Amino acid sequence: MSDLRLEPPSPDLLDALVALPPRPSEPANVAPVVYSLAEAYVTPTAWPRAILDGENVVGFVMANFDAENEIAAFRAGVWRLNIDTAAQGRGVGRFAVMQVADEARRRGFDAITVLWEPGDDGPEKFYLTLGFVPTGEELFGERVGILRL
Ligand SMILES: CC(C)(COP(=O)(O)OP(=O)(O)OC[C@H]1O[C@@H](n2cnc3c(N)ncnc32)[C@H](O)[C@@H]1OP(=O)(O)O)[C@@H](O)C(=O)NCCC(=O)NCCS
């Protein structure tokens, strides 16, 4: 992965974005990208981005920046992250989370958060590897992790 970058969703990228796993018909613990894009459309604080490697869409990340949110864990953080199956394990997820951290810093935040489903088959180890620390809170049955910037 040598030429990673983020781009806002655009009509040209839409087909590749909604083709990322999971498809809407698949049972999964994470939302299909088509649903996240709909949420982004109705959520002014959402920050959705396609992850590109060269000209190829290899993932999708969505952050939320909402400094006034009454729930601290929802003020700045990673809301969605979907990496193409073929691109997993090559640093794409790490790149996307670090880009969210950079954007949060630019906006004046000193931490980002993420929620994950507990369990060995989920993304917990990924987030711990990146330096997120569990806060001890659970929201909607998911663990809250925080990364100080
Ligand atoms: C979890 C997910 C985002 C990780 O993305 P990725 O691009 O495969 O991860 P990276 O290659 O950037 O990995 C970064 C580090 O985390 C580690 N890691 C990633 N997934 C891991 C896992 N399942 N178990 C243990 N370690 C893991 C990597 O080994 C790597 O460590 P290193 O830098 O020390 O070598 C990706 O697998 C995915 O999209 N999964 C399905 C959807 C999902 O769970 N999304 C998160 C919802 S909150």
PDB file of N, CA and C and ligand atoms in Angstrom, residues 30 81-83 87-94 115 122-123 125-127 129-130, ligand 1:
ATOM      1  N   VAL A  30     -21.076  -4.882  11.591  1.00  0.00           N
ATOM      2  CA  VAL A  30     -20.840  -3.494  11.177  1.00  0.00           C
ATOM      3  C   VAL A  30     -21.809  -3.135  10.053  1.00  0.00           C
ATOM      4  N   LEU A  81     -15.781   2.014   9.901  1.00  0.00           N
ATOM      5  CA  LEU A  81     -14.538   1.663   9.209  1.00  0.00           C
ATOM      6  C   LEU A  81     -14.747   0.325   8.530  1.00  0.00           C
ATOM      7  N   ASN A  82     -14.627   0.320   7.215  1.00  0.00           N
ATOM      8  CA  ASN A  82     -14.809  -0.909   6.433  1.00  0.00           C
ATOM      9  C   ASN A  82     -13.646  -1.018   5.454  1.00  0.00           C
ATOM     10  N   ILE A  83     -12.802  -2.020   5.635  1.00  0.00           N
ATOM     11  CA  ILE A  83     -11.677  -2.227   4.713  1.00  0.00           C
ATOM     12  C   ILE A  83     -12.012  -3.411   3.815  1.00  0.00           C
ATOM     13  N   ALA A  87      -7.783  -6.100   0.963  1.00  0.00           N
ATOM     14  CA  ALA A  87      -6.815  -5.077   1.389  1.00  0.00           C
ATOM     15  C   ALA A  87      -6.524  -5.128   2.888  1.00  0.00           C
ATOM     16  N   GLN A  88      -7.167  -6.051   3.609  1.00  0.00           N
ATOM     17  CA  GLN A  88      -6.967  -6.093   5.065  1.00  0.00           C
ATOM     18  C   GLN A  88      -5.570  -6.596   5.403  1.00  0.00           C
ATOM     19  N   GLY A  89      -5.062  -6.140   6.541  1.00  0.00           N
ATOM     20  CA  GLY A  89      -3.763  -6.598   7.016  1.00  0.00           C
ATOM     21  C   GLY A  89      -2.587  -5.915   6.344  1.00  0.00           C
ATOM     22  N   ARG A  90      -2.843  -4.821   5.631  1.00  0.00           N
ATOM     23  CA  ARG A  90      -1.757  -4.121   4.920  1.00  0.00           C
ATOM     24  C   ARG A  90      -1.629  -2.668   5.348  1.00  0.00           C
ATOM     25  N   GLY A  91      -2.211  -2.326   6.498  1.00  0.00           N
ATOM     26  CA  GLY A  91      -2.014  -0.970   7.023  1.00  0.00           C
ATOM     27  C   GLY A  91      -3.052   0.044   6.590  1.00  0.00           C
ATOM     28  N   VAL A  92      -4.084  -0.406   5.862  1.00  0.00           N
ATOM     29  CA  VAL A  92      -5.092   0.555   5.383  1.00  0.00           C
ATOM     30  C   VAL A  92      -5.940   1.084   6.544  1.00  0.00           C
ATOM     31  N   GLY A  93      -6.355   0.179   7.438  1.00  0.00           N
ATOM     32  CA  GLY A  93      -7.154   0.605   8.585  1.00  0.00           C
ATOM     33  C   GLY A  93      -6.377   1.572   9.467  1.00  0.00           C
ATOM     34  N   ARG A  94      -5.104   1.246   9.711  1.00  0.00           N
ATOM     35  CA  ARG A  94      -4.261   2.143  10.519  1.00  0.00           C
ATOM     36  C   ARG A  94      -4.173   3.521   9.864  1.00  0.00           C
ATOM     37  N   LEU A 115     -16.161   2.943  19.213  1.00  0.00           N
ATOM     38  CA  LEU A 115     -16.923   1.891  19.884  1.00  0.00           C
ATOM     39  C   LEU A 115     -16.697   0.598  19.116  1.00  0.00           C
ATOM     40  N   GLY A 122     -13.893  -9.591  16.534  1.00  0.00           N
ATOM     41  CA  GLY A 122     -14.153  -8.198  16.171  1.00  0.00           C
ATOM     42  C   GLY A 122     -12.852  -7.406  16.034  1.00  0.00           C
ATOM     43  N   PRO A 123     -12.967  -6.084  15.965  1.00  0.00           N
ATOM     44  CA  PRO A 123     -11.792  -5.239  15.713  1.00  0.00           C
ATOM     45  C   PRO A 123     -11.057  -4.793  16.972  1.00  0.00           C
ATOM     46  N   LYS A 125      -8.630  -5.989  18.870  1.00  0.00           N
ATOM     47  CA  LYS A 125      -7.152  -6.047  18.883  1.00  0.00           C
ATOM     48  C   LYS A 125      -6.564  -4.987  17.948  1.00  0.00           C
ATOM     49  N   PHE A 126      -7.257  -4.756  16.837  1.00  0.00           N
ATOM     50  CA  PHE A 126      -6.825  -3.701  15.904  1.00  0.00           C
ATOM     51  C   PHE A 126      -6.756  -2.356  16.636  1.00  0.00           C
ATOM     52  N   TYR A 127      -7.842  -2.000  17.324  1.00  0.00           N
ATOM     53  CA  TYR A 127      -7.854  -0.691  17.992  1.00  0.00           C
ATOM     54  C   TYR A 127      -6.856  -0.635  19.146  1.00  0.00           C
ATOM     55  N   THR A 129      -4.022  -2.236  19.252  1.00  0.00           N
ATOM     56  CA  THR A 129      -2.715  -2.095  18.592  1.00  0.00           C
ATOM     57  C   THR A 129      -2.434  -0.643  18.214  1.00  0.00           C
ATOM     58  N   LEU A 130      -3.497   0.070  17.804  1.00  0.00           N
ATOM     59  CA  LEU A 130      -3.314   1.470  17.405  1.00  0.00           C
ATOM     60  C   LEU A 130      -3.166   2.401  18.607  1.00  0.00           C
TER      61      LEU A 130
HETATM   62  C1  LIG B   1     -10.667  -4.227  11.653  1.00  0.00           C
HETATM   63  C2  LIG B   1     -10.187  -3.601  10.344  1.00  0.00           C
HETATM   64  C3  LIG B   1     -10.719  -2.179  10.236  1.00  0.00           C
HETATM   65  C4  LIG B   1      -8.632  -3.565  10.378  1.00  0.00           C
HETATM   66  O1  LIG B   1      -8.152  -2.943   9.196  1.00  0.00           O
HETATM   67  P1  LIG B   1      -6.802  -3.465   8.485  1.00  0.00           P
HETATM   68  O2  LIG B   1      -6.502  -2.574   7.356  1.00  0.00           O
HETATM   69  O3  LIG B   1      -6.931  -4.917   8.190  1.00  0.00           O
HETATM   70  O4  LIG B   1      -5.742  -3.276   9.672  1.00  0.00           O
HETATM   71  P2  LIG B   1      -4.200  -2.817   9.536  1.00  0.00           P
HETATM   72  O5  LIG B   1      -3.544  -3.652   8.475  1.00  0.00           O
HETATM   73  O6  LIG B   1      -4.112  -1.350   9.398  1.00  0.00           O
HETATM   74  O7  LIG B   1      -3.656  -3.283  10.962  1.00  0.00           O
HETATM   75  C5  LIG B   1      -3.039  -2.380  11.890  1.00  0.00           C
HETATM   76  C6  LIG B   1      -2.497  -3.212  13.033  1.00  0.00           C
HETATM   77  O8  LIG B   1      -3.601  -3.882  13.688  1.00  0.00           O
HETATM   78  C7  LIG B   1      -3.375  -5.297  13.695  1.00  0.00           C
HETATM   79  N1  LIG B   1      -4.666  -5.968  13.451  1.00  0.00           N
HETATM   80  C8  LIG B   1      -5.562  -5.675  12.504  1.00  0.00           C
HETATM   81  N2  LIG B   1      -6.623  -6.500  12.584  1.00  0.00           N
HETATM   82  C9  LIG B   1      -6.346  -7.351  13.621  1.00  0.00           C
HETATM   83  C10 LIG B   1      -7.039  -8.444  14.203  1.00  0.00           C
HETATM   84  N3  LIG B   1      -8.240  -8.822  13.754  1.00  0.00           N
HETATM   85  N4  LIG B   1      -6.463  -9.087  15.236  1.00  0.00           N
HETATM   86  C11 LIG B   1      -5.254  -8.714  15.707  1.00  0.00           C
HETATM   87  N5  LIG B   1      -4.546  -7.668  15.196  1.00  0.00           N
HETATM   88  C12 LIG B   1      -5.090  -7.002  14.161  1.00  0.00           C
HETATM   89  C13 LIG B   1      -2.418  -5.567  12.545  1.00  0.00           C
HETATM   90  O9  LIG B   1      -1.691  -6.742  12.749  1.00  0.00           O
HETATM   91  C14 LIG B   1      -1.553  -4.320  12.570  1.00  0.00           C
HETATM   92  O10 LIG B   1      -0.572  -4.438  13.568  1.00  0.00           O
HETATM   93  P3  LIG B   1       0.960  -3.993  13.269  1.00  0.00           P
HETATM   94  O11 LIG B   1       0.895  -2.582  12.764  1.00  0.00           O
HETATM   95  O12 LIG B   1       1.616  -4.134  14.601  1.00  0.00           O
HETATM   96  O13 LIG B   1       1.445  -4.932  12.227  1.00  0.00           O
HETATM   97  C15 LIG B   1     -10.588  -4.426   9.095  1.00  0.00           C
HETATM   98  O14 LIG B   1     -10.169  -5.756   9.275  1.00  0.00           O
HETATM   99  C16 LIG B   1     -12.088  -4.426   8.819  1.00  0.00           C
HETATM  100  O15 LIG B   1     -12.588  -3.604   8.058  1.00  0.00           O
HETATM  101  N6  LIG B   1     -12.826  -5.394   9.424  1.00  0.00           N
HETATM  102  C17 LIG B   1     -14.262  -5.564   9.206  1.00  0.00           C
HETATM  103  C18 LIG B   1     -15.103  -4.371   9.665  1.00  0.00           C
HETATM  104  C19 LIG B   1     -14.797  -3.910  11.082  1.00  0.00           C
HETATM  105  O16 LIG B   1     -14.641  -4.686  12.019  1.00  0.00           O
HETATM  106  N7  LIG B   1     -14.710  -2.572  11.218  1.00  0.00           N
HETATM  107  C20 LIG B   1     -14.478  -1.906  12.486  1.00  0.00           C
HETATM  108  C21 LIG B   1     -15.809  -1.498  13.087  1.00  0.00           C
HETATM  109  S1  LIG B   1     -15.594  -0.545  14.574  1.00  0.00           S
END
